[in-house]
Tab-separated table of N, CA and C in Angstrom:
chain	number	residue	atom	x	y	z
A	36	MET	N	62.943	113.731	57.543
A	36	MET	CA	62.017	113.374	58.462
A	36	MET	C	62.711	112.164	59.411
A	37	SER	N	62.352	112.338	60.824
A	37	SER	CA	63.055	111.464	61.615
A	37	SER	C	62.524	110.060	61.652
A	38	ASN	N	63.545	109.054	62.027
A	38	ASN	CA	63.098	107.730	62.012
A	38	ASN	C	62.700	107.297	63.471
A	39	ILE	N	62.715	108.121	64.372
A	39	ILE	CA	62.232	107.964	65.781
A	39	ILE	C	60.792	108.115	65.835
A	40	THR	N	60.192	107.019	66.312
A	40	THR	CA	58.637	107.111	66.445
A	40	THR	C	58.305	106.938	67.865
A	41	GLY	N	57.092	107.378	68.247
A	41	GLY	CA	56.536	107.163	69.498
A	41	GLY	C	57.184	108.067	70.589
A	42	VAL	N	57.781	109.236	70.238
A	42	VAL	CA	58.486	110.186	71.148
A	42	VAL	C	57.526	111.048	71.619
A	43	SER	N	57.583	111.210	73.018
A	43	SER	CA	56.559	112.247	73.510
A	43	SER	C	57.108	112.940	74.809
A	44	GLN	N	56.626	114.074	75.126
A	44	GLN	CA	57.267	114.753	76.234
A	44	GLN	C	56.391	114.411	77.450
A	45	SER	N	57.010	114.722	78.688
A	45	SER	CA	56.204	114.530	79.912
A	45	SER	C	56.826	115.412	80.951
A	46	ILE	N	56.693	116.669	80.798
A	46	ILE	CA	57.307	117.522	81.714
A	46	ILE	C	56.631	117.548	83.092
A	47	GLY	N	55.502	117.057	83.247
A	47	GLY	CA	54.897	116.788	84.498
A	47	GLY	C	55.642	115.698	85.246
A	48	LEU	N	56.095	114.643	84.464
A	48	LEU	CA	56.874	113.506	85.249
A	48	LEU	C	58.230	114.000	85.537
A	49	ILE	N	58.837	114.874	84.856
A	49	ILE	CA	60.101	115.292	85.132
A	49	ILE	C	60.092	116.283	86.409
A	50	LYS	N	59.004	117.091	86.411
A	50	LYS	CA	58.841	118.053	87.490
A	50	LYS	C	58.489	117.131	88.828
A	51	SER	N	57.657	116.230	88.794
A	51	SER	CA	57.353	115.311	89.878
A	51	SER	C	58.687	114.628	90.398
A	52	SER	N	59.479	114.156	89.529
A	52	SER	CA	60.539	113.577	89.871
A	52	SER	C	61.553	114.542	90.536
A	53	TYR	N	61.664	115.728	89.996
A	53	TYR	CA	62.562	116.736	90.640
A	53	TYR	C	62.025	117.154	92.103
A	54	LYS	N	60.754	117.343	92.341
A	54	LYS	CA	60.167	117.565	93.674
A	54	LYS	C	60.453	116.545	94.694
A	55	LYS	N	60.458	115.186	94.222
A	55	LYS	CA	60.588	114.088	95.083
A	55	LYS	C	62.124	114.120	95.510
A	56	TYR	N	62.865	114.444	94.497
A	56	TYR	CA	64.443	114.470	94.738
A	56	TYR	C	64.753	115.476	95.768
A	57	VAL	N	64.215	116.633	95.695
A	57	VAL	CA	64.509	117.813	96.438
A	57	VAL	C	63.900	117.713	97.772
A	58	SER	N	62.759	116.949	97.872
A	58	SER	CA	62.091	116.788	99.140
A	58	SER	C	62.985	115.963	100.233
A	59	PHE	N	63.976	115.221	99.759
A	59	PHE	CA	64.835	114.501	100.678
A	59	PHE	C	65.639	115.514	101.617
A	60	GLY	N	65.713	116.701	101.057
A	60	GLY	CA	66.416	117.644	101.862
A	60	GLY	C	67.913	117.935	101.455
A	61	GLU	N	68.692	118.572	102.378
A	61	GLU	CA	70.063	119.031	101.963
A	61	GLU	C	70.964	117.664	101.967
A	62	LYS	N	71.779	117.572	101.018
A	62	LYS	CA	72.583	116.433	100.659
A	62	LYS	C	73.878	116.483	101.484
A	63	ALA	N	74.411	115.355	101.879
A	63	ALA	CA	75.686	115.255	102.775
A	63	ALA	C	76.788	115.610	101.881
A	64	VAL	N	77.681	116.317	102.558
A	64	VAL	CA	78.889	116.888	101.759
A	64	VAL	C	80.035	116.127	102.590
A	65	SER	N	81.072	115.726	101.802
A	65	SER	CA	82.191	114.944	102.430
A	65	SER	C	82.922	115.691	103.393
A	66	SER	N	83.019	116.972	103.460
A	66	SER	CA	83.667	117.718	104.499
A	66	SER	C	82.851	118.001	105.630
A	67	ASP	N	81.616	117.698	105.712
A	67	ASP	CA	80.695	117.845	106.804
A	67	ASP	C	80.647	116.643	107.810
A	68	TYR	N	81.760	116.421	108.498
A	68	TYR	CA	82.023	115.207	109.353
A	68	TYR	C	82.602	115.655	110.653
A	69	ARG	N	82.492	114.902	111.589
A	69	ARG	CA	83.284	115.185	112.904
A	69	ARG	C	83.830	113.694	113.251
A	70	MET	N	85.140	113.705	113.522
A	70	MET	CA	85.808	112.529	113.943
A	70	MET	C	86.471	112.823	115.115
A	71	LEU	N	86.191	112.234	116.172
A	71	LEU	CA	86.632	112.459	117.550
A	71	LEU	C	87.355	111.304	118.127
A	72	ILE	N	88.663	111.407	118.413
A	72	ILE	CA	89.485	110.374	119.036
A	72	ILE	C	89.337	110.657	120.439
A	73	GLN	N	88.484	109.767	121.272
A	73	GLN	CA	88.063	110.048	122.587
A	73	GLN	C	89.378	110.485	123.543
A	74	GLN	N	90.325	109.656	123.380
A	74	GLN	CA	91.540	109.806	124.306
A	74	GLN	C	92.454	110.936	123.897
A	75	TYR	N	92.329	111.365	122.575
A	75	TYR	CA	93.107	112.577	122.002
A	75	TYR	C	92.201	113.654	121.472
A	76	PRO	N	91.540	114.456	122.328
A	76	PRO	CA	90.597	115.427	121.874
A	76	PRO	C	91.269	116.423	120.847
A	77	ASN	N	92.511	116.728	121.052
A	77	ASN	CA	93.088	117.717	120.198
A	77	ASN	C	93.256	117.320	118.819
A	78	LEU	N	93.377	115.941	118.473
A	78	LEU	CA	93.542	115.449	117.244
A	78	LEU	C	92.363	115.656	116.317
A	79	GLU	N	91.174	115.992	116.833
A	79	GLU	CA	89.956	116.218	116.086
A	79	GLU	C	90.155	117.289	114.984
A	80	TYR	N	90.788	118.270	115.296
A	80	TYR	CA	90.968	119.567	114.446
A	80	TYR	C	92.191	119.320	113.515
A	81	LEU	N	92.911	118.338	113.753
A	81	LEU	CA	93.975	118.036	112.897
A	81	LEU	C	93.749	116.859	111.929
A	82	ILE	N	92.641	116.354	111.839
A	82	ILE	CA	92.165	115.279	110.910
A	82	ILE	C	91.742	115.935	109.682
A	83	HIS	N	92.547	115.709	108.597
A	83	HIS	CA	92.449	116.313	107.320
A	83	HIS	C	91.364	115.444	106.350
A	84	ALA	N	91.509	114.194	106.477
A	84	ALA	CA	90.525	113.285	105.690
A	84	ALA	C	90.518	111.856	106.397
A	85	THR	N	89.447	111.255	106.101
A	85	THR	CA	89.183	109.965	106.676
A	85	THR	C	88.100	109.230	105.898
A	86	GLN	N	87.618	108.188	106.208
A	86	GLN	CA	86.493	107.391	105.648
A	86	GLN	C	85.518	106.880	106.657
A	87	LEU	N	84.336	106.671	106.093
A	87	LEU	CA	83.468	105.748	106.894
A	87	LEU	C	83.785	104.339	106.545
A	88	PRO	N	83.663	103.453	107.576
A	88	PRO	CA	84.122	102.182	107.312
A	88	PRO	C	83.165	101.284	106.462
A	89	GLU	N	83.503	100.271	105.818
A	89	GLU	CA	82.672	99.565	105.079
A	89	GLU	C	81.607	98.829	105.937
A	90	LEU	N	80.587	98.516	105.401
A	90	LEU	CA	79.427	97.775	106.080
A	90	LEU	C	79.071	96.637	105.194
A	91	LYS	N	79.651	95.586	105.764
A	91	LYS	CA	79.199	94.217	104.821
A	91	LYS	C	79.447	92.934	105.619
A	92	ARG	N	79.036	91.860	105.065
A	92	ARG	CA	79.314	90.513	105.600
A	92	ARG	C	80.190	89.910	104.561
A	93	GLU	N	80.801	88.697	105.063
A	93	GLU	CA	81.693	87.921	104.115
A	93	GLU	C	80.823	87.176	103.281
A	94	ILE	N	81.301	86.852	102.097
A	94	ILE	CA	80.708	86.131	101.018
A	94	ILE	C	81.006	84.676	101.332
A	95	ILE	N	79.963	83.809	101.337
A	95	ILE	CA	80.222	82.393	101.378
A	95	ILE	C	79.644	81.722	99.961
A	96	GLU	N	80.568	81.234	99.303
A	96	GLU	CA	80.221	80.763	97.906
A	96	GLU	C	79.749	79.313	98.017
A	97	ASP	N	78.746	78.911	97.352
A	97	ASP	CA	78.286	77.466	97.149
A	97	ASP	C	77.999	77.093	95.836
A	98	TYR	N	78.230	75.907	95.439
A	98	TYR	CA	77.920	75.373	94.137
A	98	TYR	C	77.171	74.200	94.125
A	99	GLY	N	76.074	74.238	93.069
A	99	GLY	CA	75.219	73.121	93.131
A	99	GLY	C	75.445	72.344	91.793
A	100	PRO	N	74.448	71.517	91.412
A	100	PRO	CA	74.448	70.626	90.301
A	100	PRO	C	74.512	71.677	89.012
A	101	HIS	N	75.313	71.022	88.020
A	101	HIS	CA	75.486	71.834	86.706
A	101	HIS	C	76.267	73.115	86.944
A	102	GLY	N	76.950	73.269	87.991
A	102	GLY	CA	77.841	74.378	88.267
A	102	GLY	C	77.117	75.752	88.745
A	103	VAL	N	75.900	75.639	89.034
A	103	VAL	CA	75.095	76.757	89.460
A	103	VAL	C	75.790	77.269	90.738
A	104	MET	N	75.768	78.557	90.911
A	104	MET	CA	76.461	79.143	92.090
A	104	MET	C	75.454	80.086	92.830
A	105	PHE	N	75.585	79.936	94.234
A	105	PHE	CA	74.833	80.711	95.078
A	105	PHE	C	75.751	81.341	96.063
A	106	ASN	N	75.616	82.793	96.250
A	106	ASN	CA	76.489	83.359	97.280
A	106	ASN	C	75.492	83.654	98.440
A	107	GLN	N	76.080	83.281	99.545
A	107	GLN	CA	75.288	83.459	100.941
A	107	GLN	C	75.942	84.420	101.792
A	108	GLN	N	75.223	85.211	102.452
A	108	GLN	CA	75.778	86.090	103.480
A	108	GLN	C	76.388	85.281	104.658
A	109	GLY	N	77.693	85.692	104.990
A	109	GLY	CA	78.362	85.100	106.000
A	109	GLY	C	78.536	85.867	107.331
A	110	ARG	N	79.623	85.905	107.931
A	110	ARG	CA	79.909	86.639	109.156
A	110	ARG	C	79.885	87.907	108.876
A	111	TYR	N	79.403	88.801	109.843
A	111	TYR	CA	79.463	90.263	109.889
A	111	TYR	C	80.980	90.651	109.933
A	112	LYS	N	81.404	91.528	109.093
A	112	LYS	CA	82.822	92.024	108.963
A	112	LYS	C	83.090	93.177	110.021
A	113	ASN	N	83.346	92.728	111.251
A	113	ASN	CA	83.484	93.768	112.289
A	113	ASN	C	84.804	94.517	112.387
A	114	ALA	N	85.885	93.801	111.835
A	114	ALA	CA	87.260	94.374	111.887
A	114	ALA	C	87.560	94.816	110.434
A	115	VAL	N	87.894	96.228	110.422
A	115	VAL	CA	88.065	96.912	109.130
A	115	VAL	C	89.217	97.859	109.235
A	116	ASP	N	89.846	98.268	108.233
A	116	ASP	CA	90.854	99.341	108.077
A	116	ASP	C	90.320	100.523	107.272
A	117	ILE	N	90.399	101.778	107.975
A	117	ILE	CA	90.092	102.925	107.243
A	117	ILE	C	91.274	103.905	107.100
A	118	THR	N	91.410	104.577	106.088
A	118	THR	CA	92.419	105.478	105.864
A	118	THR	C	92.302	106.818	106.631
A	119	ILE	N	93.299	107.343	106.982
A	119	ILE	CA	93.155	108.713	107.832
A	119	ILE	C	94.329	109.575	107.387
A	120	THR	N	94.142	110.912	107.255
A	120	THR	CA	95.217	111.792	107.004
A	120	THR	C	95.074	112.921	108.020
A	121	PHE	N	96.273	113.312	108.675
A	121	PHE	CA	96.328	114.410	109.581
A	121	PHE	C	96.900	115.575	109.012
A	122	LYS	N	96.850	116.629	109.558
A	122	LYS	CA	97.490	117.949	109.183
A	122	LYS	C	98.447	118.291	110.441
A	123	GLU	N	99.754	118.389	110.277
A	123	GLU	CA	100.619	118.688	111.261
A	123	GLU	C	100.756	120.197	111.556
A	124	ILE	N	100.925	120.603	112.590
A	124	ILE	CA	101.202	122.093	112.971
A	124	ILE	C	102.687	122.326	113.425
A	125	ILE	N	103.216	123.357	113.542
A	125	ILE	CA	104.597	123.556	113.796
A	125	ILE	C	105.072	123.052	115.090
A	126	THR	N	104.022	123.095	116.112
A	126	THR	CA	104.366	122.543	117.469
A	126	THR	C	104.486	121.074	117.563
A	127	GLY	N	104.129	120.321	116.547
A	127	GLY	CA	103.994	118.837	116.375
A	127	GLY	C	102.994	118.174	117.205
A	128	GLU	N	101.895	118.777	117.440
A	128	GLU	CA	100.798	118.244	118.193
A	128	GLU	C	100.380	116.881	117.558
A	129	ALA	N	100.145	116.715	116.353
A	129	ALA	CA	99.676	115.506	115.763
A	129	ALA	C	100.701	114.398	116.020
A	130	TYR	N	102.006	114.613	115.745
A	130	TYR	CA	102.976	113.541	115.878
A	130	TYR	C	103.129	113.278	117.448
A	131	LYS	N	102.959	114.204	118.315
A	131	LYS	CA	102.955	113.890	119.651
A	131	LYS	C	102.011	112.945	120.055
A	132	CYS	N	100.737	113.031	119.639
A	132	CYS	CA	99.616	112.134	119.935
A	132	CYS	C	99.806	110.822	119.148
A	133	LEU	N	100.275	110.860	117.985
A	133	LEU	CA	100.306	109.614	117.214
A	133	LEU	C	101.590	108.712	117.672
A	134	ARG	N	102.724	109.420	118.040
A	134	ARG	CA	103.751	108.676	118.709
A	134	ARG	C	103.384	107.908	119.923
A	135	ASP	N	102.686	108.661	120.872
A	135	ASP	CA	102.111	108.072	121.976
A	135	ASP	C	101.231	106.921	121.748
A	136	TRP	N	100.476	107.143	120.731
A	136	TRP	CA	99.419	106.097	120.378
A	136	TRP	C	100.105	104.742	119.900
A	137	VAL	N	101.131	104.882	118.969
A	137	VAL	CA	101.878	103.785	118.515
A	137	VAL	C	102.942	103.154	119.521
A	138	ARG	N	103.714	104.076	120.143
A	138	ARG	CA	104.802	103.620	121.134
A	138	ARG	C	104.053	102.844	122.240
A	139	ASN	N	103.084	103.267	122.845
A	139	ASN	CA	102.499	102.643	123.928
A	139	ASN	C	101.430	101.633	123.624
A	140	LYS	N	101.242	101.213	122.482
A	140	LYS	CA	100.273	100.246	121.957
A	140	LYS	C	98.849	100.591	122.413
A	141	ARG	N	98.380	101.769	122.240
A	141	ARG	CA	97.087	102.141	122.869
A	141	ARG	C	95.941	101.639	121.856
A	142	TYR	N	94.961	101.233	122.395
A	142	TYR	CA	93.621	100.990	121.675
A	142	TYR	C	92.605	102.013	122.123
A	143	LEU	N	92.136	102.688	121.035
A	143	LEU	CA	91.352	103.872	121.451
A	143	LEU	C	89.918	103.774	120.857
A	144	ASP	N	89.091	104.712	121.265
A	144	ASP	CA	87.672	104.820	120.775
A	144	ASP	C	87.531	105.963	119.934
A	145	VAL	N	86.919	105.751	118.613
A	145	VAL	CA	86.994	106.829	117.630
A	145	VAL	C	85.503	106.941	117.254
A	146	TRP	N	84.918	108.277	117.179
A	146	TRP	CA	83.649	108.486	116.981
A	146	TRP	C	83.653	109.233	115.577
A	147	ILE	N	82.745	108.878	114.689
A	147	ILE	CA	82.571	109.392	113.427
A	147	ILE	C	81.121	109.739	113.147
A	148	GLY	N	80.808	111.015	112.761
A	148	GLY	CA	79.451	111.361	112.510
A	148	GLY	C	79.385	112.353	111.349
A	149	LEU	N	78.397	112.352	110.581
A	149	LEU	CA	78.208	113.332	109.436
A	149	LEU	C	77.241	114.415	110.210
A	150	MET	N	77.701	115.702	109.941
A	150	MET	CA	76.842	116.833	110.481
A	150	MET	C	77.387	117.993	109.691
A	151	GLY	N	76.546	119.055	109.559
A	151	GLY	CA	77.035	120.282	108.858
A	151	GLY	C	76.491	121.555	109.519
A	152	GLU	N	76.439	122.683	108.833
A	152	GLU	CA	76.118	123.832	109.315
A	152	GLU	C	74.585	123.758	109.549
A	153	SER	N	73.902	123.087	108.713
A	153	SER	CA	72.394	123.175	108.876
A	153	SER	C	71.918	122.147	109.993
A	154	SER	N	72.825	121.204	110.215
A	154	SER	CA	72.448	120.136	111.168
A	154	SER	C	73.699	119.856	112.007
A	155	PRO	N	73.794	120.553	113.134
A	155	PRO	CA	74.920	120.501	113.930
A	155	PRO	C	74.969	119.216	114.917
A	156	GLU	N	74.035	118.341	114.745
A	156	GLU	CA	74.046	117.110	115.497
A	156	GLU	C	73.818	115.965	114.451
A	157	SER	N	74.562	114.937	114.502
A	157	SER	CA	74.445	113.784	113.711
A	157	SER	C	73.306	113.048	114.021
A	158	ASN	N	73.002	112.090	113.258
A	158	ASN	CA	71.829	111.094	113.448
A	158	ASN	C	72.322	109.641	113.697
A	159	GLU	N	71.428	108.732	114.080
A	159	GLU	CA	71.713	107.544	114.438
A	159	GLU	C	72.153	106.684	113.183
A	160	HIS	N	71.728	107.166	112.020
A	160	HIS	CA	72.031	106.394	110.770
A	160	HIS	C	73.378	106.822	110.104
A	161	ASN	N	73.850	107.893	110.489
A	161	ASN	CA	75.306	108.245	109.990
A	161	ASN	C	76.296	108.478	111.032
A	162	THR	N	76.213	107.858	112.072
A	162	THR	CA	77.150	108.052	113.249
A	162	THR	C	77.499	106.721	113.669
A	163	LEU	N	78.787	106.527	114.024
A	163	LEU	CA	79.258	105.195	114.576
A	163	LEU	C	80.400	105.386	115.599
A	164	LEU	N	80.648	104.370	116.355
A	164	LEU	CA	81.718	104.299	117.275
A	164	LEU	C	82.508	103.131	116.915
A	165	CYS	N	83.810	103.515	116.660
A	165	CYS	CA	84.804	102.441	116.249
A	165	CYS	C	85.665	102.146	117.592
A	166	GLU	N	85.600	100.871	117.852
A	166	GLU	CA	86.256	100.533	119.258
A	166	GLU	C	87.604	99.608	119.038
A	167	ASP	N	88.417	99.867	120.025
A	167	ASP	CA	89.722	99.130	120.048
A	167	ASP	C	90.424	99.426	118.771
A	168	VAL	N	90.629	100.645	118.456
A	168	VAL	CA	91.365	101.176	117.262
A	168	VAL	C	92.739	101.338	117.416
A	169	TRP	N	93.616	100.879	116.574
A	169	TRP	CA	95.039	101.198	116.695
A	169	TRP	C	95.547	101.768	115.311
A	170	CYS	N	96.599	102.512	115.472
A	170	CYS	CA	96.916	103.233	114.268
A	170	CYS	C	98.344	102.734	113.689
A	171	GLU	N	98.409	102.901	112.400
A	171	GLU	CA	99.521	102.605	111.763
A	171	GLU	C	99.831	103.665	110.642
A	172	LEU	N	101.078	104.414	110.801
A	172	LEU	CA	101.271	105.683	110.194
A	172	LEU	C	102.283	105.155	108.924
A	173	ASP	N	102.172	105.792	107.837
A	173	ASP	CA	102.883	105.708	106.586
A	173	ASP	C	104.099	106.776	106.736
A	174	ALA	N	105.036	106.700	105.824
A	174	ALA	CA	106.034	107.739	105.785
A	174	ALA	C	105.262	108.981	105.148
A	175	THR	N	105.854	110.088	105.703
A	175	THR	CA	105.310	111.471	105.185
A	175	THR	C	106.213	112.150	104.332
A	176	ASP	N	105.791	112.738	103.280
A	176	ASP	CA	106.615	113.321	102.268
A	176	ASP	C	107.126	114.698	102.724
A	177	LEU	N	108.260	114.974	102.435
A	177	LEU	CA	108.819	116.331	102.797
A	177	LEU	C	109.586	116.700	101.447
A	178	SER	N	109.523	118.084	101.126
A	178	SER	CA	110.386	118.465	99.870
A	178	SER	C	110.802	119.917	99.977
A	179	ASN	N	112.005	119.970	99.596
A	179	ASN	CA	112.637	121.411	99.412
A	179	ASN	C	111.954	122.257	98.314
A	180	GLU	N	111.395	121.604	97.308
A	180	GLU	CA	110.901	122.274	96.170
A	180	GLU	C	109.658	122.897	96.373
A	181	ASP	N	108.888	122.437	97.310
A	181	ASP	CA	107.506	123.024	97.621
A	181	ASP	C	107.320	123.458	98.909
A	182	ASN	N	107.414	124.859	99.130
A	182	ASN	CA	107.272	125.430	100.398
A	182	ASN	C	105.721	125.766	100.703
A	183	THR	N	104.798	125.389	99.940
A	183	THR	CA	103.473	125.699	100.099
A	183	THR	C	102.514	124.475	100.519
A	184	THR	N	103.022	123.441	100.640
A	184	THR	CA	102.310	122.128	100.886
A	184	THR	C	102.417	121.770	102.373
A	185	LEU	N	101.346	121.540	102.919
A	185	LEU	CA	101.176	121.155	104.322
A	185	LEU	C	101.825	119.874	104.481
A	186	ILE	N	102.168	119.587	105.730
A	186	ILE	CA	102.826	118.235	106.178
A	186	ILE	C	101.468	117.503	106.590
A	187	LYS	N	101.267	116.347	105.876
A	187	LYS	CA	100.072	115.564	106.200
A	187	LYS	C	100.329	114.027	106.390
A	188	PRO	N	100.671	113.694	107.625
A	188	PRO	CA	100.906	112.331	108.010
A	188	PRO	C	99.710	111.502	107.522
A	189	SER	N	99.871	110.324	107.064
A	189	SER	CA	98.679	109.466	106.773
A	189	SER	C	98.822	108.103	107.125
A	190	GLY	N	97.884	107.340	107.148
A	190	GLY	CA	98.031	105.926	107.529
A	190	GLY	C	96.719	105.155	107.597
A	191	LEU	N	96.607	104.178	108.409
A	191	LEU	CA	95.515	103.295	108.576
A	191	LEU	C	95.080	103.309	110.032
A	192	LEU	N	93.732	103.321	110.262
A	192	LEU	CA	93.219	103.006	111.500
A	192	LEU	C	92.663	101.580	111.270
A	193	HIS	N	93.174	100.690	112.295
A	193	HIS	CA	92.650	99.260	112.227
A	193	HIS	C	91.624	99.226	113.362
A	194	VAL	N	90.377	99.035	112.975
A	194	VAL	CA	89.098	99.093	113.807
A	194	VAL	C	88.819	97.631	114.076
A	195	ASN	N	88.656	97.294	115.337
A	195	ASN	CA	88.316	95.859	115.744
A	195	ASN	C	86.833	95.701	115.745
A	196	TRP	N	86.159	96.845	116.140
A	196	TRP	CA	84.629	96.865	116.173
A	196	TRP	C	84.144	98.229	115.713
A	197	HIS	N	83.135	98.188	114.749
A	197	HIS	CA	82.336	99.368	114.392
A	197	HIS	C	80.856	99.087	114.490
A	198	SER	N	80.218	100.210	115.055
A	198	SER	CA	78.932	99.991	115.581
A	198	SER	C	77.800	100.148	114.582
A	199	TRP	N	78.099	100.051	113.325
A	199	TRP	CA	76.980	100.118	112.204
A	199	TRP	C	75.775	99.363	112.638
A	200	VAL	N	75.988	98.114	113.174
A	200	VAL	CA	74.870	97.314	113.522
A	200	VAL	C	74.446	97.186	114.799
A	201	ASP	N	75.126	98.062	115.705
A	201	ASP	CA	74.769	98.008	117.244
A	201	ASP	C	73.169	98.347	117.316
A	202	ALA	N	72.567	97.756	118.410
A	202	ALA	CA	71.179	98.055	118.628
A	202	ALA	C	71.132	99.424	119.224
A	203	VAL	N	72.121	100.010	119.998
A	203	VAL	CA	72.072	101.274	120.572
A	203	VAL	C	72.461	102.284	119.651
A	204	PRO	N	71.638	103.311	119.365
A	204	PRO	CA	72.113	104.299	118.447
A	204	PRO	C	72.985	105.284	119.119
A	205	HIS	N	73.914	105.843	118.263
A	205	HIS	CA	74.896	106.918	118.556
A	205	HIS	C	74.635	108.229	117.795
A	206	THR	N	75.001	109.232	118.542
A	206	THR	CA	74.855	110.539	117.732
A	206	THR	C	76.019	111.476	118.503
A	207	LEU	N	76.569	112.454	117.520
A	207	LEU	CA	77.449	113.415	118.001
A	207	LEU	C	76.906	114.731	117.751
A	208	GLU	N	77.514	115.720	118.503
A	208	GLU	CA	76.984	117.177	118.125
A	208	GLU	C	78.303	118.126	118.281
A	209	TRP	N	78.104	119.242	117.772
A	209	TRP	CA	79.215	120.121	117.971
A	209	TRP	C	78.946	120.856	119.297
A	210	ALA	N	79.906	120.999	119.992
A	210	ALA	CA	79.909	121.686	121.305
A	210	ALA	C	79.787	123.153	120.959
A	211	GLY	N	78.889	123.804	121.688
A	211	GLY	CA	78.557	125.295	121.521
A	211	GLY	C	77.846	125.627	120.358
A	212	ALA	N	77.288	124.674	119.596
A	212	ALA	CA	76.504	125.045	118.439
A	212	ALA	C	75.308	125.707	118.609
């Protein structure tokens, strides 16, 4: 005999929870994004991976009597770094743009939005504009032993302002969708 008492089933509760979960709609998939570097439109299709920037404020720590602690919200963190990986093609299109970006100290505008096959337009809650962005590229691995790996330059985008909290909403759409 079991020692567990008070156990009961509630299939209705489980089904209700399931229905609520499904009612939110299609879930976002990490590959369903568009990242557009306004001044280099050809780079859009060579972006292999990136990130949505963090959304936070700095922490202000305060201590009171008896060592009690209180964390307060501080300044909005407008300058952030996000990782990015490109795919290079044999004509050197990615490095052509990246070399110009770095050599000429360009500050660019970068759009990021989530969108997929069912929703070819992003919405104001998952779209942002990153302004005054500059790029820093890491070394790229090459190898004689692996002739099936793509060349993928990667590095950081240093974002000086991202529009997560702007009052004006932003959206993106796929052209010709």
